[in-house]
Tab-separated table of C-alpha atoms in Angstrom:
chain	number	residue	atom	x	y	z
A	1	MET	CA	120.992	115.627	-146.009
A	2	GLN	CA	123.967	117.533	-145.208
A	3	GLN	CA	123.597	120.129	-142.621
A	4	ASN	CA	125.592	123.435	-142.165
A	5	LEU	CA	127.733	123.356	-139.455
A	6	PHE	CA	127.382	126.975	-138.418
A	7	GLU	CA	123.955	128.506	-137.748
A	8	LYS	CA	122.987	131.719	-136.983
A	9	ASP	CA	119.746	130.569	-134.806
A	10	ASN	CA	119.168	127.791	-132.748
A	11	THR	CA	116.309	126.229	-134.529
A	12	PRO	CA	116.641	122.217	-134.296
A	13	ASP	CA	117.154	120.342	-137.220
A	14	ASN	CA	114.080	118.221	-137.094
A	15	LYS	CA	115.101	116.163	-140.250
A	16	SER	CA	118.169	114.680	-138.514
A	17	GLY	CA	116.868	114.715	-134.834
A	18	LEU	CA	119.983	116.759	-133.907
A	19	ILE	CA	119.576	119.460	-131.092
A	20	ALA	CA	121.459	122.683	-131.418
A	21	SER	CA	122.782	124.562	-128.535
A	22	ASN	CA	120.842	127.251	-127.268
A	23	ALA	CA	123.612	130.178	-127.424
A	24	LYS	CA	123.610	132.338	-130.572
A	25	LYS	CA	126.870	131.942	-132.657
A	26	ILE	CA	128.649	134.703	-134.370
A	27	VAL	CA	129.289	133.419	-137.829
A	28	SER	CA	132.597	134.259	-139.460
A	29	LYS	CA	133.663	134.700	-143.111
A	30	GLU	CA	135.100	131.042	-143.020
A	31	GLN	CA	131.967	129.558	-141.323
A	32	LEU	CA	129.777	130.923	-143.843
A	33	ALA	CA	132.265	129.818	-146.425
A	34	PHE	CA	132.095	126.454	-145.039
A	35	ASN	CA	128.058	126.409	-144.936
A	36	LYS	CA	127.992	127.546	-148.484
A	37	LEU	CA	130.189	124.676	-149.596
A	38	THR	CA	128.104	121.988	-147.560
A	39	GLY	CA	125.255	123.309	-149.299
A	40	LYS	CA	126.722	123.349	-152.575
A	41	ILE	CA	128.070	119.741	-152.128
A	42	ASN	CA	124.624	118.495	-150.836
A	43	SER	CA	123.304	120.094	-153.994
A	44	LEU	CA	125.522	118.465	-156.566
A	45	GLN	CA	125.053	115.314	-154.782
A	46	GLN	CA	121.362	115.158	-155.147
A	47	LYS	CA	121.888	116.270	-158.846
A	48	ILE	CA	124.134	113.158	-159.081
A	49	GLU	CA	121.692	111.047	-157.883
A	50	SER	CA	118.636	112.417	-159.726
A	51	THR	CA	120.598	112.854	-163.194
A	52	THR	CA	121.633	109.140	-162.958
A	53	ILE	CA	118.070	107.809	-162.240
A	54	SER	CA	116.767	109.993	-165.031
A	55	LEU	CA	119.462	108.750	-167.186
A	56	GLN	CA	118.862	104.979	-166.218
A	57	LYS	CA	115.160	105.523	-166.640
A	58	ILE	CA	115.710	107.311	-170.341
A	59	ASN	CA	118.244	104.601	-171.240
A	60	ILE	CA	115.915	101.566	-170.230
A	61	ILE	CA	112.835	102.677	-172.275
A	62	TYR	CA	115.203	103.551	-175.050
A	63	HIS	CA	116.787	100.071	-175.366
A	64	SER	CA	113.664	98.251	-174.955
A	65	GLN	CA	111.313	100.329	-177.153
A	66	VAL	CA	113.338	102.321	-179.581
A	67	SER	CA	116.368	100.460	-179.983
A	68	PRO	CA	114.659	97.251	-181.583
A	69	LYS	CA	112.984	99.201	-184.019
A	70	ILE	CA	116.349	101.056	-185.240
A	71	CYS	CA	117.859	97.331	-185.224
A	72	GLU	CA	114.824	96.145	-187.175
A	73	LEU	CA	115.083	98.866	-189.674
A	74	GLY	CA	118.861	98.119	-190.471
A	75	LYS	CA	117.951	94.902	-191.323
A	76	LEU	CA	115.332	95.835	-193.432
A	77	LYS	CA	117.600	98.268	-195.228
A	78	ILE	CA	119.961	95.558	-195.968
A	79	SER	CA	117.096	93.371	-197.196
A	80	LEU	CA	116.108	96.212	-199.428
A	81	ALA	CA	119.670	96.871	-200.820
A	82	HIS	CA	120.323	93.111	-201.603
A	83	LEU	CA	116.935	93.256	-203.577
A	84	LEU	CA	117.518	96.438	-205.357
A	85	HIS	CA	120.981	95.025	-206.383
A	86	SER	CA	119.230	92.004	-207.991
A	87	LYS	CA	116.349	92.995	-209.163
A	88	ARG	CA	118.008	95.837	-211.210
A	89	LYS	CA	118.814	93.896	-213.818
A	90	MET	CA	115.305	93.225	-214.755
A	91	VAL	CA	114.571	96.930	-215.942
A	92	LYS	CA	116.081	99.267	-218.271
A	93	LEU	CA	116.833	102.646	-216.503
A	94	THR	CA	118.563	105.474	-217.751
A	95	ASN	CA	122.239	106.544	-216.919
A	96	VAL	CA	121.160	108.896	-214.306
A	97	LYS	CA	119.058	106.590	-212.658
A	98	ASN	CA	121.357	104.032	-212.454
A	99	GLU	CA	123.783	106.454	-210.880
A	100	LYS	CA	121.393	107.422	-208.256
A	101	LEU	CA	120.435	103.674	-207.504
A	102	ASN	CA	124.046	103.126	-207.002
A	103	TYR	CA	124.063	105.711	-204.263
A	104	THR	CA	120.847	104.797	-203.179
A	105	ILE	CA	122.143	101.120	-202.392
A	106	TYR	CA	125.372	102.547	-200.796
A	107	ASN	CA	123.197	104.690	-198.630
A	108	LEU	CA	120.860	101.991	-197.378
A	109	LEU	CA	123.919	99.825	-196.301
A	110	ASP	CA	125.656	102.948	-194.912
A	111	ASP	CA	122.660	103.669	-192.498
A	112	ALA	CA	122.165	99.924	-191.622
A	113	PHE	CA	126.119	99.348	-190.737
A	114	SER	CA	125.969	102.258	-188.440
A	115	VAL	CA	123.181	100.499	-186.115
A	116	ILE	CA	123.919	96.657	-186.576
A	117	GLU	CA	126.703	94.513	-187.268
A	118	PRO	CA	126.800	93.735	-190.846
A	119	GLU	CA	127.413	90.087	-192.466
A	120	GLU	CA	129.828	89.234	-194.920
A	121	LYS	CA	127.463	89.380	-197.935
A	122	ALA	CA	126.324	92.680	-196.689
A	123	ILE	CA	129.912	93.955	-196.678
A	124	GLU	CA	130.747	92.521	-199.908
A	125	LEU	CA	127.726	94.775	-201.403
A	126	TYR	CA	128.743	97.613	-199.777
A	127	ASN	CA	132.307	97.554	-201.137
A	128	HIS	CA	130.878	96.895	-204.403
A	129	TYR	CA	128.879	100.157	-204.565
A	130	SER	CA	131.242	102.467	-202.118
A	131	PRO	CA	132.320	105.540	-203.775
A	132	GLY	CA	135.716	105.527	-201.734
A	133	ALA	CA	136.988	103.260	-199.100
A	134	SER	CA	136.112	99.634	-198.077
A	135	PHE	CA	134.093	99.027	-195.265
A	136	GLU	CA	137.085	97.886	-193.229
A	137	GLU	CA	139.251	100.996	-193.820
A	138	GLU	CA	136.093	103.164	-192.946
A	139	VAL	CA	135.776	101.352	-189.725
A	140	LYS	CA	139.345	102.199	-188.854
A	141	GLU	CA	139.316	105.633	-190.020
A	142	GLN	CA	136.057	106.321	-187.893
A	143	LYS	CA	137.441	104.922	-184.873
A	144	VAL	CA	140.510	107.171	-185.151
A	145	ASN	CA	138.669	109.964	-185.800
A	146	ALA	CA	136.107	109.452	-182.980
A	147	MET	CA	139.109	108.867	-180.290
A	148	ASP	CA	140.536	112.213	-181.669
A	149	GLU	CA	137.372	114.048	-181.242
A	150	LEU	CA	137.006	112.723	-177.868
A	151	SER	CA	140.500	113.709	-176.744
A	152	GLU	CA	139.789	117.124	-178.309
A	153	MET	CA	136.585	117.686	-176.569
A	154	PHE	CA	138.379	116.421	-172.839
A	155	TYR	CA	141.182	119.023	-173.488
A	156	GLU	CA	138.844	121.865	-174.505
A	157	GLN	CA	136.419	121.405	-171.650
A	158	PHE	CA	138.959	119.840	-168.953
A	159	GLY	CA	142.291	121.119	-170.167
A	160	VAL	CA	143.391	117.685	-169.828
A	161	LYS	CA	144.867	115.660	-172.682
A	162	MET	CA	143.695	112.121	-172.856
A	163	ASP	CA	144.670	109.021	-175.130
A	164	PHE	CA	141.524	107.169	-176.184
A	165	SER	CA	143.207	105.257	-179.086
A	166	ASN	CA	142.968	101.922	-176.997
A	167	VAL	CA	139.339	102.021	-176.116
A	168	ASP	CA	137.010	99.484	-177.552
A	169	GLU	CA	134.162	96.986	-176.520
A	170	ASN	CA	136.498	95.167	-173.869
A	171	THR	CA	137.398	98.301	-171.894
A	172	ASP	CA	137.000	98.854	-168.122
A	173	TYR	CA	134.819	101.882	-168.453
A	174	GLU	CA	135.175	102.311	-164.595
A	175	LYS	CA	138.960	102.132	-164.688
A	176	LEU	CA	138.979	104.452	-167.456
A	177	GLN	CA	136.697	107.101	-165.689
A	178	GLN	CA	139.198	106.659	-162.676
A	179	GLN	CA	142.187	107.286	-164.997
A	180	ILE	CA	140.335	110.423	-166.361
A	181	GLU	CA	139.433	111.960	-162.977
A	182	GLU	CA	143.432	111.283	-161.790
A	183	GLN	CA	144.520	113.170	-164.710
A	184	MET	CA	142.219	115.976	-164.128
A	185	GLN	CA	143.211	116.186	-160.610
A	186	ASN	CA	146.704	116.172	-161.735
A	187	ALA	CA	146.400	118.906	-163.905
A	188	GLU	CA	144.558	120.995	-161.711
A	189	TYR	CA	147.292	120.808	-158.954
A	190	LYS	CA	150.235	120.779	-161.224
A	191	GLN	CA	151.987	124.042	-160.678
A	192	PRO	CA	155.534	123.698	-162.371
A	193	VAL	CA	158.453	125.981	-160.660
A	194	SER	CA	161.513	126.616	-162.561
A	195	LYS	CA	164.665	125.220	-160.689
A	196	ASP	CA	166.362	128.456	-160.799
A	197	ARG	CA	163.965	130.681	-159.297
A	198	LYS	CA	163.107	130.628	-155.277
A	199	LYS	CA	159.477	129.785	-154.480
A	200	THR	CA	157.511	132.787	-153.511
A	201	LYS	CA	156.075	132.923	-150.018
A	202	LYS	CA	152.319	132.279	-151.611
A	203	GLN	CA	153.887	129.240	-153.254
A	204	ILE	CA	155.703	127.859	-149.976
A	205	ASP	CA	152.143	128.740	-148.227
A	206	LYS	CA	149.996	126.833	-150.430
A	207	GLU	CA	152.456	124.075	-150.127
A	208	VAL	CA	152.144	124.016	-146.594
A	209	MET	CA	148.520	123.917	-147.056
A	210	GLU	CA	148.565	121.169	-149.324
A	211	GLU	CA	150.518	119.135	-146.831
A	212	ARG	CA	147.941	119.884	-144.165
A	213	LYS	CA	145.174	118.986	-146.138
A	214	GLU	CA	146.904	115.541	-147.119
A	215	ALA	CA	147.295	114.761	-143.288
A	216	ILE	CA	144.041	115.580	-142.668
A	217	LYS	CA	143.171	113.286	-145.572
A	218	SER	CA	145.407	110.677	-144.353
A	219	LYS	CA	143.531	110.074	-141.025
A	220	SER	CA	142.302	106.923	-141.451
A	221	LEU	CA	138.703	105.843	-141.720
A	222	ARG	CA	138.801	103.774	-138.362
A	223	SER	CA	140.782	106.001	-136.420
A	224	ILE	CA	138.041	109.033	-137.086
A	225	TYR	CA	135.405	106.554	-136.662
A	226	LEU	CA	136.759	105.141	-133.271
A	227	SER	CA	137.429	108.830	-132.029
A	228	LEU	CA	133.743	109.647	-132.753
A	229	ALA	CA	132.476	106.541	-131.233
A	230	LYS	CA	134.305	107.594	-128.193
A	231	MET	CA	132.859	111.044	-128.075
A	232	LEU	CA	128.935	109.659	-128.847
A	233	HIS	CA	128.849	106.880	-126.611
A	234	PRO	CA	125.344	107.560	-124.755
A	235	ASP	CA	125.716	105.175	-121.751
A	236	THR	CA	127.256	107.540	-119.485
A	237	VAL	CA	124.948	110.637	-120.432
A	238	THR	CA	122.074	111.218	-118.172
A	239	ASP	CA	120.559	114.233	-120.291
A	240	GLU	CA	118.085	112.616	-122.120
A	241	ALA	CA	118.176	115.335	-125.065
A	242	LEU	CA	121.748	115.017	-125.275
A	243	LYS	CA	121.613	111.054	-125.188
A	244	ILE	CA	118.935	111.168	-128.313
A	245	GLU	CA	121.578	113.630	-129.984
A	246	LYS	CA	124.545	111.077	-129.644
A	247	GLU	CA	122.366	108.259	-130.691
A	248	GLU	CA	121.235	109.918	-133.881
A	249	MET	CA	124.698	111.345	-134.899
A	250	MET	CA	125.983	107.827	-134.270
A	251	LYS	CA	123.711	106.433	-136.684
A	252	MET	CA	125.046	108.826	-139.310
A	253	VAL	CA	128.875	108.063	-138.385
A	254	THR	CA	128.314	104.433	-138.903
A	255	LEU	CA	126.523	104.919	-142.128
A	256	ALA	CA	129.325	107.202	-143.299
A	257	TYR	CA	131.965	104.455	-142.062
A	258	ASN	CA	130.242	101.832	-143.557
A	259	GLN	CA	130.124	103.720	-146.781
A	260	LYS	CA	134.022	104.559	-146.417
A	261	ASN	CA	132.951	108.066	-146.861
A	262	LEU	CA	135.997	110.039	-145.365
A	263	MET	CA	134.718	113.286	-146.457
A	264	GLU	CA	131.208	112.566	-144.376
A	265	LEU	CA	133.148	111.371	-141.375
A	266	LEU	CA	135.362	114.742	-141.081
A	267	ARG	CA	131.945	116.668	-141.855
A	268	LEU	CA	130.322	115.127	-138.794
A	269	GLU	CA	133.665	115.372	-136.813
A	270	MET	CA	133.401	119.065	-137.420
A	271	GLN	CA	129.889	119.461	-136.796
A	272	TRP	CA	129.990	117.733	-133.304
A	273	VAL	CA	133.059	120.127	-132.306
A	274	ASN	CA	131.141	123.110	-133.368
A	275	ASN	CA	127.760	122.305	-131.700
A	276	HIS	CA	129.203	121.009	-128.178
A	277	GLN	CA	131.707	123.974	-127.658
A	278	ASP	CA	130.728	127.067	-126.236
A	279	SER	CA	132.935	129.230	-128.730
A	280	LEU	CA	134.721	128.218	-132.023
A	281	ALA	CA	137.284	130.204	-130.562
A	282	ASN	CA	139.131	126.976	-129.735
A	283	LEU	CA	138.930	125.901	-133.190
A	284	ASP	CA	142.106	126.688	-135.233
A	285	LYS	CA	141.703	129.079	-138.181
A	286	ASN	CA	144.155	127.430	-140.397
A	287	THR	CA	142.177	123.932	-139.762
A	288	LEU	CA	138.880	125.493	-140.674
A	289	GLU	CA	140.579	126.984	-143.586
A	290	ILE	CA	142.033	123.274	-144.558
A	291	TYR	CA	138.416	122.189	-144.066
A	292	ILE	CA	137.358	124.580	-146.515
A	293	ASP	CA	139.728	123.552	-149.058
A	294	LEU	CA	138.999	119.996	-148.690
A	295	LEU	CA	135.415	120.574	-149.296
A	296	LYS	CA	136.259	122.474	-152.298
A	297	ASP	CA	138.202	119.737	-153.753
A	298	GLN	CA	135.105	117.521	-153.068
A	299	ALA	CA	132.728	120.140	-154.661
A	300	LYS	CA	135.028	119.977	-157.943
A	301	ASP	CA	135.308	116.342	-157.768
A	302	LEU	CA	131.333	116.203	-157.669
A	303	GLN	CA	131.089	118.594	-160.541
A	304	SER	CA	133.247	116.499	-162.859
A	305	GLN	CA	131.562	113.266	-161.909
A	306	LEU	CA	128.272	115.044	-162.888
A	307	GLN	CA	129.678	115.994	-166.251
A	308	MET	CA	131.362	112.609	-166.572
A	309	LEU	CA	127.576	111.007	-166.348
A	310	TYR	CA	126.780	112.623	-169.740
A	311	LEU	CA	129.743	111.340	-171.362
A	312	ASN	CA	129.506	107.819	-169.895
A	313	PRO	CA	129.814	105.436	-172.959
A	314	ALA	CA	126.897	103.259	-171.154
A	315	TYR	CA	124.478	106.513	-172.176
A	316	SER	CA	126.044	106.911	-175.836
A	317	SER	CA	122.757	105.971	-177.582
A	318	ILE	CA	120.758	108.556	-175.576
A	319	ALA	CA	123.462	111.191	-175.818
A	320	HIS	CA	121.034	113.645	-177.188
A	321	TYR	CA	117.924	113.171	-174.976
A	322	PRO	CA	119.485	114.134	-171.680
A	323	LEU	CA	119.583	118.004	-173.281
A	324	TYR	CA	115.842	118.014	-172.687
A	325	SER	CA	113.801	117.594	-169.381
A	326	GLU	CA	112.870	114.027	-168.357
A	327	VAL	CA	109.208	114.920	-169.237
A	328	VAL	CA	110.253	115.928	-172.549
A	329	ALA	CA	112.775	113.402	-173.260
A	330	LEU	CA	110.176	110.621	-172.621
A	331	LYS	CA	107.997	112.496	-175.222
A	332	HIS	CA	110.558	112.547	-177.638
A	333	LEU	CA	111.165	108.762	-177.175
A	334	ASP	CA	107.365	107.904	-177.831
A	335	GLU	CA	107.936	109.889	-181.053
A	336	ASP	CA	110.644	108.070	-182.069
A	337	VAL	CA	108.931	105.019	-181.710
A	338	LYS	CA	106.237	106.011	-183.968
A	339	ILE	CA	108.741	107.394	-186.389
A	340	TYR	CA	110.510	104.039	-186.789
A	341	THR	CA	107.201	101.981	-186.618
A	342	LEU	CA	106.296	104.116	-189.771
A	343	THR	CA	109.979	103.954	-191.475
A	344	ASN	CA	109.882	100.011	-190.883
A	345	LYS	CA	106.455	99.922	-192.593
A	346	ASN	CA	107.533	101.902	-195.405
A	347	VAL	CA	110.651	99.857	-196.176
A	348	GLU	CA	108.507	96.538	-195.768
A	349	ASP	CA	106.198	97.811	-198.405
A	350	LYS	CA	109.201	98.501	-200.688
A	351	ILE	CA	110.762	95.149	-200.216
A	352	THR	CA	107.293	93.607	-200.613
A	353	GLY	CA	106.933	95.367	-204.194
A	354	LEU	CA	110.479	94.102	-205.381
A	355	GLN	CA	109.420	90.463	-204.578
A	356	SER	CA	106.206	90.716	-206.370
A	357	GLU	CA	107.797	91.874	-209.244
A	358	LEU	CA	104.636	93.903	-210.355
A	359	TYR	CA	105.663	97.344	-211.329
A	360	LEU	CA	109.497	96.648	-210.875
A	361	LYS	CA	110.481	99.921	-212.301
A	362	ALA	CA	107.836	101.810	-210.438
A	363	VAL	CA	109.002	100.526	-207.121
A	364	ILE	CA	112.737	100.864	-207.811
A	365	ASN	CA	112.028	104.253	-209.012
A	366	GLY	CA	109.839	104.985	-205.815
A	367	CYS	CA	112.928	103.609	-203.602
A	368	ILE	CA	115.378	106.057	-205.290
A	369	GLU	CA	112.721	108.763	-204.739
A	370	ASP	CA	112.377	108.047	-200.912
A	371	PHE	CA	116.107	107.021	-199.992
A	372	TYR	CA	118.589	108.538	-202.523
A	373	GLY	CA	120.572	111.154	-200.536
A	374	GLU	CA	118.249	111.203	-197.544
A	375	ASP	CA	119.102	109.685	-194.374
A	376	ILE	CA	115.480	108.220	-193.522
A	377	ASN	CA	116.673	108.031	-189.959
A	378	GLU	CA	116.838	111.688	-189.988
A	379	MET	CA	113.386	112.187	-191.015
A	380	ASP	CA	111.635	114.842	-188.953
A	381	PHE	CA	108.161	113.821	-187.245
A	382	ASP	CA	105.925	116.078	-189.236
A	383	THR	CA	107.457	114.516	-192.573
A	384	MET	CA	106.416	110.840	-191.089
A	385	MET	CA	103.223	112.055	-190.069
A	386	GLU	CA	102.477	113.383	-193.659
A	387	MET	CA	103.404	109.828	-195.053
A	388	MET	CA	100.971	108.142	-192.398
A	389	MET	CA	97.932	110.608	-193.379
A	390	ARG	CA	98.882	109.710	-197.280
A	391	LYS	CA	98.434	105.987	-196.654
A	392	HIS	CA	95.243	106.583	-194.761
């Protein structure tokens, strides 16, 4: 839990164990900005943590309960398509029915291929009924379109042009995410200036500020840690309250150092300076402004991390669930299990009917009626419940 560095009152922080000085402090505009940013950063960190936990929970449930049902449905659709192809020769259908049956078989295969890897015989059957391109051509086109859409989405949302054409199942997604964040940062700070034009005072001041920010950032973790460890050494302290405060602060410093968290070490350094000087007059205003800018950078990075969570390919299967709260998402997961259970039973019944060859024409017509021009993955829950009621 991050603390505000600058407090208007002297209330001790019971959670951290730190004891503030007894003198009231006048809070400047910069100090208020610092406190607001530390609060925002704390909130974003908590949001990232809770969102990650929620996404992981939803993802685990989806892949353990819903995904197996979807894969089972894909296999059943392929089996049904093969049976419809072989059994159609045994019945006489009108030209219109034959055309609809063609598209029904194609539709079943097309739906199935979106969730499972097809075998060679299934691909051959798909190519036989496909009204357009072959399976191989469609896969290639879909990949190009998907990568183009992803690039366009990133450009619209972040103003960054990314090339995703080489992304595949072997891609190192952690490395890809790092590249995206670097591109976003470069795009944000890139300020092209004409060579023929002199830089304005504002541009020069900004460059100086950036240089000072980089100088603070370049302070090594170890140097900050050793500096704080020296200040916080409790052995020479006789005041028991101050000794406890130093011990608690040292625990946080050590944790930040072990986690290689530069920003947290800088924050703790600033906090100690603030709490242990009679006045902040000794604190250089420009340095404080630089710390504020560093915190703004951290807040932007955390905001990007939060957005990237929803774009993580690991959660692509559950991309629509995070639109809801976790409770509602779990309810939808439960409903999806029921939908796919009923859908699978429906397809199994059709397969049994075709295999028995009793009332074959009626079963084929039933398949056309149920599956022609309709993605049964998209059947709404009410429709599925009506089917269930009819069966009972």
